[in-house]
mmCIF file of C-alpha atoms in Angstrom:
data_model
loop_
_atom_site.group_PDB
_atom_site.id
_atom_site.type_symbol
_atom_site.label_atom_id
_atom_site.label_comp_id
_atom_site.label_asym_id
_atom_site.label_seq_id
_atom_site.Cartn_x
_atom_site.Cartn_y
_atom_site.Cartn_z
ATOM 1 C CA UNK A 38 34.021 97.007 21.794
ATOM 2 C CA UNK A 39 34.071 100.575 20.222
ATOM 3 C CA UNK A 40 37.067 102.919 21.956
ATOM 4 C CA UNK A 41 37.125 106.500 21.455
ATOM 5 C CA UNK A 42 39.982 108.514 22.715
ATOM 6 C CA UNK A 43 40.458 112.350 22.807
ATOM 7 C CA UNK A 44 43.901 114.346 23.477
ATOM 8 C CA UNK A 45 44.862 116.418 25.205
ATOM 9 C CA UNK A 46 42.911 116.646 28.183
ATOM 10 C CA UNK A 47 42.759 119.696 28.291
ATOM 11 C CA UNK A 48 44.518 123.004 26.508
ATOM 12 C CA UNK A 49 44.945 126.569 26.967
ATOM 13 C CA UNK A 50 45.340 128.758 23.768
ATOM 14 C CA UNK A 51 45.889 132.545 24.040
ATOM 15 C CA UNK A 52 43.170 134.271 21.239
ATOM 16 C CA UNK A 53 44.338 133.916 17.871
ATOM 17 C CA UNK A 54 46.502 130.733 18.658
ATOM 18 C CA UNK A 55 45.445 127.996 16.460
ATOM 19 C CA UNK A 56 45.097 124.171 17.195
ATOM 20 C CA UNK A 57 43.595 121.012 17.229
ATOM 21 C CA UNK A 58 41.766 118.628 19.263
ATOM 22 C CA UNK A 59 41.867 114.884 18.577
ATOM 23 C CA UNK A 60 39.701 112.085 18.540
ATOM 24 C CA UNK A 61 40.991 108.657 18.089
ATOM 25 C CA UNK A 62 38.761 106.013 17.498
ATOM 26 C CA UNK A 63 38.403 102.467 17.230
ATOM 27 C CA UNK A 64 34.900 100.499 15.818
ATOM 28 C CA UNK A 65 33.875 97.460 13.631
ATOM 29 C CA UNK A 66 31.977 99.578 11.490
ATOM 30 C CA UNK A 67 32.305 103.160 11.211
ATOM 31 C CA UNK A 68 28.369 105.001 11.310
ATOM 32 C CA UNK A 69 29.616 108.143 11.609
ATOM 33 C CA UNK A 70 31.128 110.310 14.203
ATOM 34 C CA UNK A 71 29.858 113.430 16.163
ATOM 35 C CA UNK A 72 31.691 116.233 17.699
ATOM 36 C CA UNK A 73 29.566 117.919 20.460
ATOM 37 C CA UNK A 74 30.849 121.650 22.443
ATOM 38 C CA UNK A 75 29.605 121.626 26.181
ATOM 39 C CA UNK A 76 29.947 124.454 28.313
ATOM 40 C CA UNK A 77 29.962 124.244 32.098
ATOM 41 C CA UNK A 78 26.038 123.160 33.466
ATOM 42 C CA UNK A 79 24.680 123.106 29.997
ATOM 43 C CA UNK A 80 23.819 120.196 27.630
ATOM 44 C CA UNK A 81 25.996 119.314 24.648
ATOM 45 C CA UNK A 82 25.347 121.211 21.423
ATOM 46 C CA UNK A 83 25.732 119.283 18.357
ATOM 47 C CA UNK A 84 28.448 121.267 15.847
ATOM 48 C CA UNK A 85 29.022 118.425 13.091
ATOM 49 C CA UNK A 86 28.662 115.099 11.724
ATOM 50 C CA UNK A 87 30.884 113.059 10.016
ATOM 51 C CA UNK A 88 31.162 109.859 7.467
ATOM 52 C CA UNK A 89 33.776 108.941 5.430
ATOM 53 C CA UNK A 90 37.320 109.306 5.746
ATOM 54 C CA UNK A 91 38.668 112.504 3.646
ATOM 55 C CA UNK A 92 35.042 114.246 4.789
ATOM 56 C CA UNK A 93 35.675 118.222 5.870
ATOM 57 C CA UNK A 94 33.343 119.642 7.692
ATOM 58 C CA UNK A 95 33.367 123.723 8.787
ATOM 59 C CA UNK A 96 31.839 126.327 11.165
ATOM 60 C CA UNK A 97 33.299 129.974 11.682
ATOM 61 C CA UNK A 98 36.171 128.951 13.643
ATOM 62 C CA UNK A 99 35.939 125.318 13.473
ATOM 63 C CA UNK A 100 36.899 122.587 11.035
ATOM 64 C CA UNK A 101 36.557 118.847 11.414
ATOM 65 C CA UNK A 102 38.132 116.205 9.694
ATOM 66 C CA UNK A 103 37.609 112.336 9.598
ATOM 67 C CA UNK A 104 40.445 109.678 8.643
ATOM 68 C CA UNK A 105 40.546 106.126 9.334
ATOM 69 C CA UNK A 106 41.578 105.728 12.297
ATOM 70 C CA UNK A 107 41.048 109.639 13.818
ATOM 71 C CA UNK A 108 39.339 112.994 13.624
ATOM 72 C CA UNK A 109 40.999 116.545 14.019
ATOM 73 C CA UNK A 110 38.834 119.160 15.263
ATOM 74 C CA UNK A 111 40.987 122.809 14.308
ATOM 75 C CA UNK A 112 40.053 125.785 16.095
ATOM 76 C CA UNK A 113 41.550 128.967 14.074
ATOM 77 C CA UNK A 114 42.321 132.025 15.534
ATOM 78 C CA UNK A 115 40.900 130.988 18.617
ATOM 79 C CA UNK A 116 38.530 133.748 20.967
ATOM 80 C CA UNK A 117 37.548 133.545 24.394
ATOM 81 C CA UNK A 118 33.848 132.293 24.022
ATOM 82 C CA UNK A 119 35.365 129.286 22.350
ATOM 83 C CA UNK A 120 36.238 128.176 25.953
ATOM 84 C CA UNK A 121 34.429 125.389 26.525
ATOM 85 C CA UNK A 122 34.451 120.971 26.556
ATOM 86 C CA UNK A 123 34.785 119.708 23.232
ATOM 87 C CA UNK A 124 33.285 116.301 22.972
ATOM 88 C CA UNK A 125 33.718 113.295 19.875
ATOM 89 C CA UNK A 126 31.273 110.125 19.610
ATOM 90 C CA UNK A 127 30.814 106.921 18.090
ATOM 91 C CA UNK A 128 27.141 105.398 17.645
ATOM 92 C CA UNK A 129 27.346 101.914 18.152
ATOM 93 C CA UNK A 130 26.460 99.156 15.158
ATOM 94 C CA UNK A 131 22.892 99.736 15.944
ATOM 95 C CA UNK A 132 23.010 103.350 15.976
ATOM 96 C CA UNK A 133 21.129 103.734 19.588
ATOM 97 C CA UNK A 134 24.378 103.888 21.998
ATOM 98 C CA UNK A 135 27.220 106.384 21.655
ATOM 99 C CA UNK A 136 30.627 106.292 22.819
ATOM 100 C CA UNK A 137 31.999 109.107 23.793
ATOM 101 C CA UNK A 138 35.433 110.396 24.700
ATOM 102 C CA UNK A 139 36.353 111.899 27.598
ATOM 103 C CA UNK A 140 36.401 115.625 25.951
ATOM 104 C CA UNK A 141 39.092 117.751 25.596
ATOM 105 C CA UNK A 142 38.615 121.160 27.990
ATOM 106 C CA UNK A 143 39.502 124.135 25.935
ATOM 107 C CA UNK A 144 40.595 127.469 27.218
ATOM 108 C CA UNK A 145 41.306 130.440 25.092
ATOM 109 C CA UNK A 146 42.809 132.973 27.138
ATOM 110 C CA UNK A 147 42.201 137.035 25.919
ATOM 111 C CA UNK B 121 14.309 123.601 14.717
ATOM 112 C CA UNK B 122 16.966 121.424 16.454
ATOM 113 C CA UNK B 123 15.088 122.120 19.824
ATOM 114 C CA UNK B 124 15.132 119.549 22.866
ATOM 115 C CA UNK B 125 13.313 121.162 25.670
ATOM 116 C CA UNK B 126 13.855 120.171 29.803
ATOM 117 C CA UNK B 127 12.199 121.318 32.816
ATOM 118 C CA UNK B 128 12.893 121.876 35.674
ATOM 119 C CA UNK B 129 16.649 123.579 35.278
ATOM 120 C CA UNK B 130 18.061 123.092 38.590
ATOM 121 C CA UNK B 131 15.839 120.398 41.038
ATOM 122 C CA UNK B 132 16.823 120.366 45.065
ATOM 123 C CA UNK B 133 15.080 116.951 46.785
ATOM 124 C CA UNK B 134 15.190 115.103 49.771
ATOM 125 C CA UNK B 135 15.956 111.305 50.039
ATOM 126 C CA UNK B 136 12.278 110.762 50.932
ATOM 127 C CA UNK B 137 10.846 112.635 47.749
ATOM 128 C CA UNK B 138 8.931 112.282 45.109
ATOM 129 C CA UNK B 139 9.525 114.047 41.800
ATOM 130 C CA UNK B 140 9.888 114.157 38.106
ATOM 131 C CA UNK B 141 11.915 115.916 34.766
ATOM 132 C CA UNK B 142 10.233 116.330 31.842
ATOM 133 C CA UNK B 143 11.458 116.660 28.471
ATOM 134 C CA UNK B 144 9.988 117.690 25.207
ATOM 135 C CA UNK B 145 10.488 117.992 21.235
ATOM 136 C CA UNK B 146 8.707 118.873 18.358
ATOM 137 C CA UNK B 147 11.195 117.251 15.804
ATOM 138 C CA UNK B 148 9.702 114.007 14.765
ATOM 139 C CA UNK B 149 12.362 112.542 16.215
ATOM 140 C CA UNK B 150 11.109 108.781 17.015
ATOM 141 C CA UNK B 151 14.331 108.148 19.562
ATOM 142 C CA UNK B 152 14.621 109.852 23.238
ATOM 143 C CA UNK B 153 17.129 108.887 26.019
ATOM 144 C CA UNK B 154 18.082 109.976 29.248
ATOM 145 C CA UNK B 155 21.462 110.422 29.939
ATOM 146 C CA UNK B 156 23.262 110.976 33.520
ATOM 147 C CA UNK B 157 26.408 113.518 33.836
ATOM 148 C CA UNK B 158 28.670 113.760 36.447
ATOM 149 C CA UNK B 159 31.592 116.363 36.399
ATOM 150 C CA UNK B 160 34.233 116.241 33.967
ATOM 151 C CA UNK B 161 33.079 112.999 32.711
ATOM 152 C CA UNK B 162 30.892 112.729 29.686
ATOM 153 C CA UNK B 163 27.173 111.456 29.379
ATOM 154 C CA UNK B 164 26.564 108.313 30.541
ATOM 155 C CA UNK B 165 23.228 106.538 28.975
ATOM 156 C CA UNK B 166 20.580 105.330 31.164
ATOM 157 C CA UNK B 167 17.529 104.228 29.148
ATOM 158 C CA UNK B 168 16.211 104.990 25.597
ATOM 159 C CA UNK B 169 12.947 104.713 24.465
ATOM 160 C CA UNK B 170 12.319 103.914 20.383
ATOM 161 C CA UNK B 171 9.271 104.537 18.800
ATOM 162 C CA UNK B 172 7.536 104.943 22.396
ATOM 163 C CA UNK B 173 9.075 101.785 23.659
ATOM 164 C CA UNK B 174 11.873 101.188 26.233
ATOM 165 C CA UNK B 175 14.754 99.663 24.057
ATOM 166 C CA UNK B 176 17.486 99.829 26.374
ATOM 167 C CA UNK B 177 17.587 100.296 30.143
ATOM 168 C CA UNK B 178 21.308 100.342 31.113
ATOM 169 C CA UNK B 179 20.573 98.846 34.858
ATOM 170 C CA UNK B 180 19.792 101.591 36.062
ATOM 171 C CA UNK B 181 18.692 101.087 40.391
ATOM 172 C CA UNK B 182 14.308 101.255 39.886
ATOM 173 C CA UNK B 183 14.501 104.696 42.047
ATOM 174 C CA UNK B 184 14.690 106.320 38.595
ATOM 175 C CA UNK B 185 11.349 105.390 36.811
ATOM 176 C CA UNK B 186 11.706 106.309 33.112
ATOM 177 C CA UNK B 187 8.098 107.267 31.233
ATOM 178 C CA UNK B 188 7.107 107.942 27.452
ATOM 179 C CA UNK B 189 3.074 109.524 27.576
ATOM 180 C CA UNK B 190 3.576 109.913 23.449
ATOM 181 C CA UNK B 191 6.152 110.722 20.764
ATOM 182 C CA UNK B 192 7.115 114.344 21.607
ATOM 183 C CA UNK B 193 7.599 113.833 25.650
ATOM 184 C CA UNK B 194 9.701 111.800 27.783
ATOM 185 C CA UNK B 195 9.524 112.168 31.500
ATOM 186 C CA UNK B 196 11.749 110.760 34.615
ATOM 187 C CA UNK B 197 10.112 109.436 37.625
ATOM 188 C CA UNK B 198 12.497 109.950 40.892
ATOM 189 C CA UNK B 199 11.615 108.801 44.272
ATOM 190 C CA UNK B 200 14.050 107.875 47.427
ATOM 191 C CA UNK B 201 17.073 109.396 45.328
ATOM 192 C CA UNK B 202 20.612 108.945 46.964
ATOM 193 C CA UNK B 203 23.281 111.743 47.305
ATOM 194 C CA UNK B 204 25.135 109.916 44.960
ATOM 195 C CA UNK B 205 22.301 110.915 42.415
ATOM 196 C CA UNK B 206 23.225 114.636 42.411
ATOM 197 C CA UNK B 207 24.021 115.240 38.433
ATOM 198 C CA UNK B 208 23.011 117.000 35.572
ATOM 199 C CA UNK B 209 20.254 114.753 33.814
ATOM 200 C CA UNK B 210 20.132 115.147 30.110
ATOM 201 C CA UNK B 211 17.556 114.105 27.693
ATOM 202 C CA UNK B 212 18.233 113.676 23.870
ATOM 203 C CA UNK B 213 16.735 113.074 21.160
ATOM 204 C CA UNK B 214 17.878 111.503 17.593
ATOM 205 C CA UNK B 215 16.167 111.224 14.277
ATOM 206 C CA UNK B 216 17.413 107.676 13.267
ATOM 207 C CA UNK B 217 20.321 105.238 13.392
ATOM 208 C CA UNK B 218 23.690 106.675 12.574
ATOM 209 C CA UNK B 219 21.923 110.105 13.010
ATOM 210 C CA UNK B 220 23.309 112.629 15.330
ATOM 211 C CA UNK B 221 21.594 113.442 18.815
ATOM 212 C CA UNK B 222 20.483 116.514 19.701
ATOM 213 C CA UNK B 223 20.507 117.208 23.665
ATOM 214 C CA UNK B 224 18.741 118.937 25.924
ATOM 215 C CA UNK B 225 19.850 121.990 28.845
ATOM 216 C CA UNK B 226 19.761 119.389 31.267
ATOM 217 C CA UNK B 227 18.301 119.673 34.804
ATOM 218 C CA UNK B 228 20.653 119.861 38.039
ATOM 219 C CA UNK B 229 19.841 117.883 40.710
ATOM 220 C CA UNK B 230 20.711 117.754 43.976
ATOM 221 C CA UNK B 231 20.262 115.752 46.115
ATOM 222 C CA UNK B 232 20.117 116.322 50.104
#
């Protein structure tokens, strides 16, 4: 059965504080994985896909990377509006289920 | 356009009603699901519908009636909802296998 893991729980930056989110991850066959932002009452909003191990992925702030066994989402330099549940998924052998994490809250304090 | 449309937004209903969500999108996309989300927890998958069929109903209780008229539109029958069903209820949509899915706004319900 696919796991997927994410730490911390949560985490409060102050603005311009850089760090990372992880996603840990165990599958029989790796299809890709997904990192998803949700903020409070909305749906998740896609922000990147992922492969192979050694894949980079970017978007103004935000970096993901995919190893083995894990993925590091880095936030640099952090702002407020970054505040929000970050999300990582697994889809399933046949591609229709995802497994999800249990998100990592973010807050970026001004 | 990466669009997944949902109406209503927020939905208030008594045990003894009748009513429905509707999705929408215009991507091609031959995969929909509905998804149900309580707080601080992340989606959890309720049925999915491929190429206009119901693949995969996760036993979910038959007062949530799922319905696909067509390709572009997935809709979600409720009738004698518990309290227990207050949630946000998110559709999605996904191109293919190992393809990412794009969600929806959701719609809030509540119910009384």
């Amino acid at each position: 059965e696919d796991q997927v893991t994410q730490s911390p729980e949560a985490l409060r930056l102050q603005e311009g504080e850089s760090s990372s989110l992880n996603c840990s991850y165990t599958v029989s066959g790796l299809r890709g994985l997904f990192w998803y932002r949700q903020d409070p009452g909305k749906g998740p909003e896609f922000l990147f896909t992922l492969y192979s191990a050694g894949e980079e992925k970017e978007k103004e702030r935000l970096k993901a990377t995919l190893t083995k066994k894990e993925s590091f989402l880095h936030i640099t330099a952090p702002k407020p509006e970054d505040s929000a549940t970050y999300l990582c998924a697994v889809p399933e052998t046949s591609g229709s289920r995802l497994t999800f994490g249990e998100g990592t809250q973010l807050t970026v304090n001004p | 356009d990466t669009e997944v449309t949902q109406t209503p937004k927020h939905l208030v209903m008594g045990m003894t009603n009748k009513k429905s969500l509707k999705c929408e999108q215009h991507m091609g996309h031959r995969a929909m699901y509905w998804y149900k989300q309580k707080a601080k927890k992340p989606p959890e998958l309720m049925f999915v519908y491929s190429y206009e069929k119901l693949s995969i109903n996760e036993s979910v209780p038959s007062r949530f009636s799922p319905e696909c008229p067509n390709s572009s539109l997935l809709n979600l029958h409720l009738h004698a909802l518990q309290p227990e069903d207050s949630a946000l209820y998110l559709c999605a949509s996904r191109r293919g296998p190992a393809y990412e899915q794009f969600f929806g706004p959701g719609t809030r319900l509540t119910v009384l």
